[in-house]
Amino acid sequence: MWLKTAGVSQSALLAMNYWNGSTHLGTNGSPISLTGTQDWTQVTVAFTAPAGTTSLRVECRLNGPGTLWADDVEVYLGSPPPAGDTTPPTGSVLINSGAATTTTTAVTLTLSASDTAGPVTQMRFSNDGTTYTSPETYATTKSWTLPSGDGTKTVWAQFQDAAGNWSNSVSDTITLDTTPPTGTVVINGGAASTTTTAVTLSLNATDSAGPVSQMQFSNDNVTYSTPEAYATSKPWTLSPGDGTKTVYAKFQDAAGTWSAPVSDTITLDTAPAPDTIPPTGTVVINGGAASTTSTAVTLTLSA
């Protein structure tokens, strides 16, 4: 327990009352007392409870004029914490086992803490490094909720030892990304048609919280290709058969969120173009003779 006094003329001390149900079994007064004006002082006293004790009542007694404050009352069954321990514990906190990103505000904290003089007893947490939760029993994991809004999130933790010393704040960060990426796909630079199923896709995708990491494609918006590293171009094969063809693309960000499908269309026309150019040729009569005496002649043709 910690005590603080102001203008105490006689004494300020602790007293322990022992009970068995409604039966009072006795009282022990602390051999340590404070007088005058003193700043916060840790008072640790060992008491031996009478046989049959089922409950305890701790009293802070002020004898005579003055003011007495008390805080952080702790009762230990067995050995008390080591006397004179002023060294705080040390520890660490990891969000989602050290993951870089998360798509949800619900995360799991992994805690590790130790103290040179005894056990770590309590822990508390904060999303801003200023306002902390109420202390709770130390454990190695803790379910936690990040503040809403995409971006970098920091969680702070503090640990307390059996002597009441709080550690310095430790922290970890994670990027909250609940918004999928956006992007576009263009076939053959935006051409209206192609004569072959082999085309080139141009890709452009961005994400509000970080890089775009993966992409995948489909000719029917049902069956998609295996995800691959994001790039700005991709060779692709259209489905066979002349007509309008649609290619679909999806993009994934670093948090694992996939975008909605985006698409582009092109007309596949593999039939040969109609022949609209007439042939050319020559005709020569009787080898190019200037005249003949007969109506029967010989034509020499070339085309």
PDB file of N, CA and C in Angstrom, residues 185-188 194 196-203 215-221 223-228 233-240 245-250 264 266 268:
ATOM      1  N   VAL A 185      -8.029  -2.134 -66.783  1.00  0.00           N
ATOM      2  CA  VAL A 185      -7.373  -3.026 -67.732  1.00  0.00           C
ATOM      3  C   VAL A 185      -7.742  -2.558 -69.134  1.00  0.00           C
ATOM      4  N   VAL A 186      -6.759  -2.505 -70.033  1.00  0.00           N
ATOM      5  CA  VAL A 186      -6.970  -2.085 -71.427  1.00  0.00           C
ATOM      6  C   VAL A 186      -6.347  -3.145 -72.325  1.00  0.00           C
ATOM      7  N   ILE A 187      -7.110  -3.596 -73.349  1.00  0.00           N
ATOM      8  CA  ILE A 187      -6.640  -4.636 -74.271  1.00  0.00           C
ATOM      9  C   ILE A 187      -6.011  -3.971 -75.490  1.00  0.00           C
ATOM     10  N   ASN A 188      -4.772  -4.390 -75.808  1.00  0.00           N
ATOM     11  CA  ASN A 188      -4.060  -3.901 -77.011  1.00  0.00           C
ATOM     12  C   ASN A 188      -4.126  -2.384 -77.138  1.00  0.00           C
ATOM     13  N   THR A 194      -9.040  -7.123 -83.118  1.00  0.00           N
ATOM     14  CA  THR A 194      -7.784  -7.847 -83.285  1.00  0.00           C
ATOM     15  C   THR A 194      -8.039  -9.057 -84.161  1.00  0.00           C
ATOM     16  N   THR A 196      -6.084 -11.798 -83.870  1.00  0.00           N
ATOM     17  CA  THR A 196      -5.484 -12.946 -83.204  1.00  0.00           C
ATOM     18  C   THR A 196      -5.900 -12.975 -81.749  1.00  0.00           C
ATOM     19  N   THR A 197      -5.921 -14.180 -81.161  1.00  0.00           N
ATOM     20  CA  THR A 197      -6.300 -14.316 -79.747  1.00  0.00           C
ATOM     21  C   THR A 197      -5.184 -13.863 -78.811  1.00  0.00           C
ATOM     22  N   ALA A 198      -3.960 -13.707 -79.301  1.00  0.00           N
ATOM     23  CA  ALA A 198      -2.837 -13.254 -78.473  1.00  0.00           C
ATOM     24  C   ALA A 198      -2.879 -11.733 -78.364  1.00  0.00           C
ATOM     25  N   VAL A 199      -3.109 -11.238 -77.157  1.00  0.00           N
ATOM     26  CA  VAL A 199      -3.216  -9.796 -76.947  1.00  0.00           C
ATOM     27  C   VAL A 199      -2.318  -9.395 -75.781  1.00  0.00           C
ATOM     28  N   THR A 200      -2.186  -8.086 -75.575  1.00  0.00           N
ATOM     29  CA  THR A 200      -1.427  -7.542 -74.443  1.00  0.00           C
ATOM     30  C   THR A 200      -2.357  -6.689 -73.591  1.00  0.00           C
ATOM     31  N   LEU A 201      -2.375  -6.952 -72.304  1.00  0.00           N
ATOM     32  CA  LEU A 201      -3.194  -6.185 -71.364  1.00  0.00           C
ATOM     33  C   LEU A 201      -2.327  -5.110 -70.705  1.00  0.00           C
ATOM     34  N   SER A 202      -2.847  -3.888 -70.622  1.00  0.00           N
ATOM     35  CA  SER A 202      -2.189  -2.803 -69.890  1.00  0.00           C
ATOM     36  C   SER A 202      -2.940  -2.601 -68.584  1.00  0.00           C
ATOM     37  N   LEU A 203      -2.214  -2.637 -67.440  1.00  0.00           N
ATOM     38  CA  LEU A 203      -2.828  -2.573 -66.114  1.00  0.00           C
ATOM     39  C   LEU A 203      -2.407  -1.319 -65.376  1.00  0.00           C
ATOM     40  N   MET A 215      -2.354  -9.686 -58.920  1.00  0.00           N
ATOM     41  CA  MET A 215      -3.403  -9.501 -59.914  1.00  0.00           C
ATOM     42  C   MET A 215      -3.777 -10.867 -60.478  1.00  0.00           C
ATOM     43  N   GLN A 216      -4.996 -10.974 -61.048  1.00  0.00           N
ATOM     44  CA  GLN A 216      -5.433 -12.198 -61.707  1.00  0.00           C
ATOM     45  C   GLN A 216      -6.472 -11.844 -62.768  1.00  0.00           C
ATOM     46  N   PHE A 217      -6.676 -12.785 -63.721  1.00  0.00           N
ATOM     47  CA  PHE A 217      -7.446 -12.451 -64.912  1.00  0.00           C
ATOM     48  C   PHE A 217      -8.420 -13.572 -65.254  1.00  0.00           C
ATOM     49  N   SER A 218      -9.418 -13.188 -66.081  1.00  0.00           N
ATOM     50  CA  SER A 218     -10.438 -14.148 -66.489  1.00  0.00           C
ATOM     51  C   SER A 218     -11.037 -13.725 -67.822  1.00  0.00           C
ATOM     52  N   ASN A 219     -11.469 -14.745 -68.593  1.00  0.00           N
ATOM     53  CA  ASN A 219     -12.203 -14.478 -69.827  1.00  0.00           C
ATOM     54  C   ASN A 219     -13.713 -14.557 -69.637  1.00  0.00           C
ATOM     55  N   ASP A 220     -14.161 -15.008 -68.436  1.00  0.00           N
ATOM     56  CA  ASP A 220     -15.597 -15.164 -68.215  1.00  0.00           C
ATOM     57  C   ASP A 220     -16.080 -14.607 -66.874  1.00  0.00           C
ATOM     58  N   ASN A 221     -15.166 -14.014 -66.085  1.00  0.00           N
ATOM     59  CA  ASN A 221     -15.494 -13.465 -64.760  1.00  0.00           C
ATOM     60  C   ASN A 221     -15.937 -14.545 -63.779  1.00  0.00           C
ATOM     61  N   THR A 223     -13.931 -18.107 -63.783  1.00  0.00           N
ATOM     62  CA  THR A 223     -12.674 -18.808 -63.547  1.00  0.00           C
ATOM     63  C   THR A 223     -11.511 -17.841 -63.769  1.00  0.00           C
ATOM     64  N   TYR A 224     -10.748 -17.599 -62.695  1.00  0.00           N
ATOM     65  CA  TYR A 224      -9.644 -16.649 -62.763  1.00  0.00           C
ATOM     66  C   TYR A 224      -8.299 -17.381 -62.768  1.00  0.00           C
ATOM     67  N   SER A 225      -7.315 -16.732 -63.332  1.00  0.00           N
ATOM     68  CA  SER A 225      -5.959 -17.264 -63.337  1.00  0.00           C
ATOM     69  C   SER A 225      -5.379 -17.252 -61.926  1.00  0.00           C
ATOM     70  N   THR A 226      -4.288 -17.986 -61.760  1.00  0.00           N
ATOM     71  CA  THR A 226      -3.596 -18.000 -60.469  1.00  0.00           C
ATOM     72  C   THR A 226      -3.039 -16.608 -60.175  1.00  0.00           C
ATOM     73  N   PRO A 227      -3.211 -16.084 -58.955  1.00  0.00           N
ATOM     74  CA  PRO A 227      -2.671 -14.759 -58.638  1.00  0.00           C
ATOM     75  C   PRO A 227      -1.171 -14.681 -58.915  1.00  0.00           C
ATOM     76  N   GLU A 228      -0.744 -13.546 -59.415  1.00  0.00           N
ATOM     77  CA  GLU A 228       0.667 -13.313 -59.720  1.00  0.00           C
ATOM     78  C   GLU A 228       1.036 -11.895 -59.310  1.00  0.00           C
ATOM     79  N   SER A 233       1.810  -4.646 -67.349  1.00  0.00           N
ATOM     80  CA  SER A 233       1.418  -5.275 -68.614  1.00  0.00           C
ATOM     81  C   SER A 233       1.391  -6.783 -68.427  1.00  0.00           C
ATOM     82  N   LYS A 234       0.606  -7.443 -69.312  1.00  0.00           N
ATOM     83  CA  LYS A 234       0.439  -8.895 -69.175  1.00  0.00           C
ATOM     84  C   LYS A 234       0.049  -9.481 -70.532  1.00  0.00           C
ATOM     85  N   PRO A 235       0.826 -10.441 -71.091  1.00  0.00           N
ATOM     86  CA  PRO A 235       0.366 -11.165 -72.285  1.00  0.00           C
ATOM     87  C   PRO A 235      -0.848 -12.016 -71.920  1.00  0.00           C
ATOM     88  N   TRP A 236      -1.842 -12.060 -72.813  1.00  0.00           N
ATOM     89  CA  TRP A 236      -3.077 -12.786 -72.496  1.00  0.00           C
ATOM     90  C   TRP A 236      -3.634 -13.421 -73.761  1.00  0.00           C
ATOM     91  N   THR A 237      -4.354 -14.521 -73.596  1.00  0.00           N
ATOM     92  CA  THR A 237      -4.972 -15.214 -74.716  1.00  0.00           C
ATOM     93  C   THR A 237      -6.484 -15.132 -74.587  1.00  0.00           C
ATOM     94  N   LEU A 238      -7.123 -14.567 -75.619  1.00  0.00           N
ATOM     95  CA  LEU A 238      -8.573 -14.475 -75.628  1.00  0.00           C
ATOM     96  C   LEU A 238      -9.178 -15.860 -75.852  1.00  0.00           C
ATOM     97  N   SER A 239     -10.442 -16.002 -75.494  1.00  0.00           N
ATOM     98  CA  SER A 239     -11.147 -17.248 -75.792  1.00  0.00           C
ATOM     99  C   SER A 239     -11.342 -17.367 -77.304  1.00  0.00           C
ATOM    100  N   PRO A 240     -11.380 -18.596 -77.848  1.00  0.00           N
ATOM    101  CA  PRO A 240     -11.486 -18.764 -79.302  1.00  0.00           C
ATOM    102  C   PRO A 240     -12.875 -18.390 -79.812  1.00  0.00           C
ATOM    103  N   LYS A 245     -15.028  -9.926 -77.288  1.00  0.00           N
ATOM    104  CA  LYS A 245     -14.339 -10.615 -76.197  1.00  0.00           C
ATOM    105  C   LYS A 245     -14.146  -9.638 -75.037  1.00  0.00           C
ATOM    106  N   THR A 246     -14.339 -10.147 -73.811  1.00  0.00           N
ATOM    107  CA  THR A 246     -14.157  -9.345 -72.598  1.00  0.00           C
ATOM    108  C   THR A 246     -13.090  -9.994 -71.732  1.00  0.00           C
ATOM    109  N   VAL A 247     -12.179  -9.205 -71.252  1.00  0.00           N
ATOM    110  CA  VAL A 247     -11.160  -9.669 -70.297  1.00  0.00           C
ATOM    111  C   VAL A 247     -11.394  -8.956 -68.969  1.00  0.00           C
ATOM    112  N   TYR A 248     -11.414  -9.740 -67.891  1.00  0.00           N
ATOM    113  CA  TYR A 248     -11.646  -9.219 -66.543  1.00  0.00           C
ATOM    114  C   TYR A 248     -10.336  -9.277 -65.754  1.00  0.00           C
ATOM    115  N   ALA A 249     -10.150  -8.292 -64.867  1.00  0.00           N
ATOM    116  CA  ALA A 249      -8.961  -8.252 -64.007  1.00  0.00           C
ATOM    117  C   ALA A 249      -9.359  -7.878 -62.586  1.00  0.00           C
ATOM    118  N   LYS A 250      -8.635  -8.441 -61.606  1.00  0.00           N
ATOM    119  CA  LYS A 250      -8.801  -8.077 -60.198  1.00  0.00           C
ATOM    120  C   LYS A 250      -7.417  -7.830 -59.606  1.00  0.00           C
ATOM    121  N   ASP A 264     -12.343  -4.872 -69.967  1.00  0.00           N
ATOM    122  CA  ASP A 264     -12.288  -4.172 -71.242  1.00  0.00           C
ATOM    123  C   ASP A 264     -12.720  -5.156 -72.322  1.00  0.00           C
ATOM    124  N   ILE A 266     -12.876  -6.204 -76.729  1.00  0.00           N
ATOM    125  CA  ILE A 266     -12.266  -6.070 -78.046  1.00  0.00           C
ATOM    126  C   ILE A 266     -12.968  -7.055 -78.973  1.00  0.00           C
ATOM    127  N   LEU A 268     -12.784  -9.850 -81.787  1.00  0.00           N
ATOM    128  CA  LEU A 268     -11.862 -10.796 -82.414  1.00  0.00           C
ATOM    129  C   LEU A 268     -12.419 -11.157 -83.797  1.00  0.00           C
TER     130      LEU A 268
END
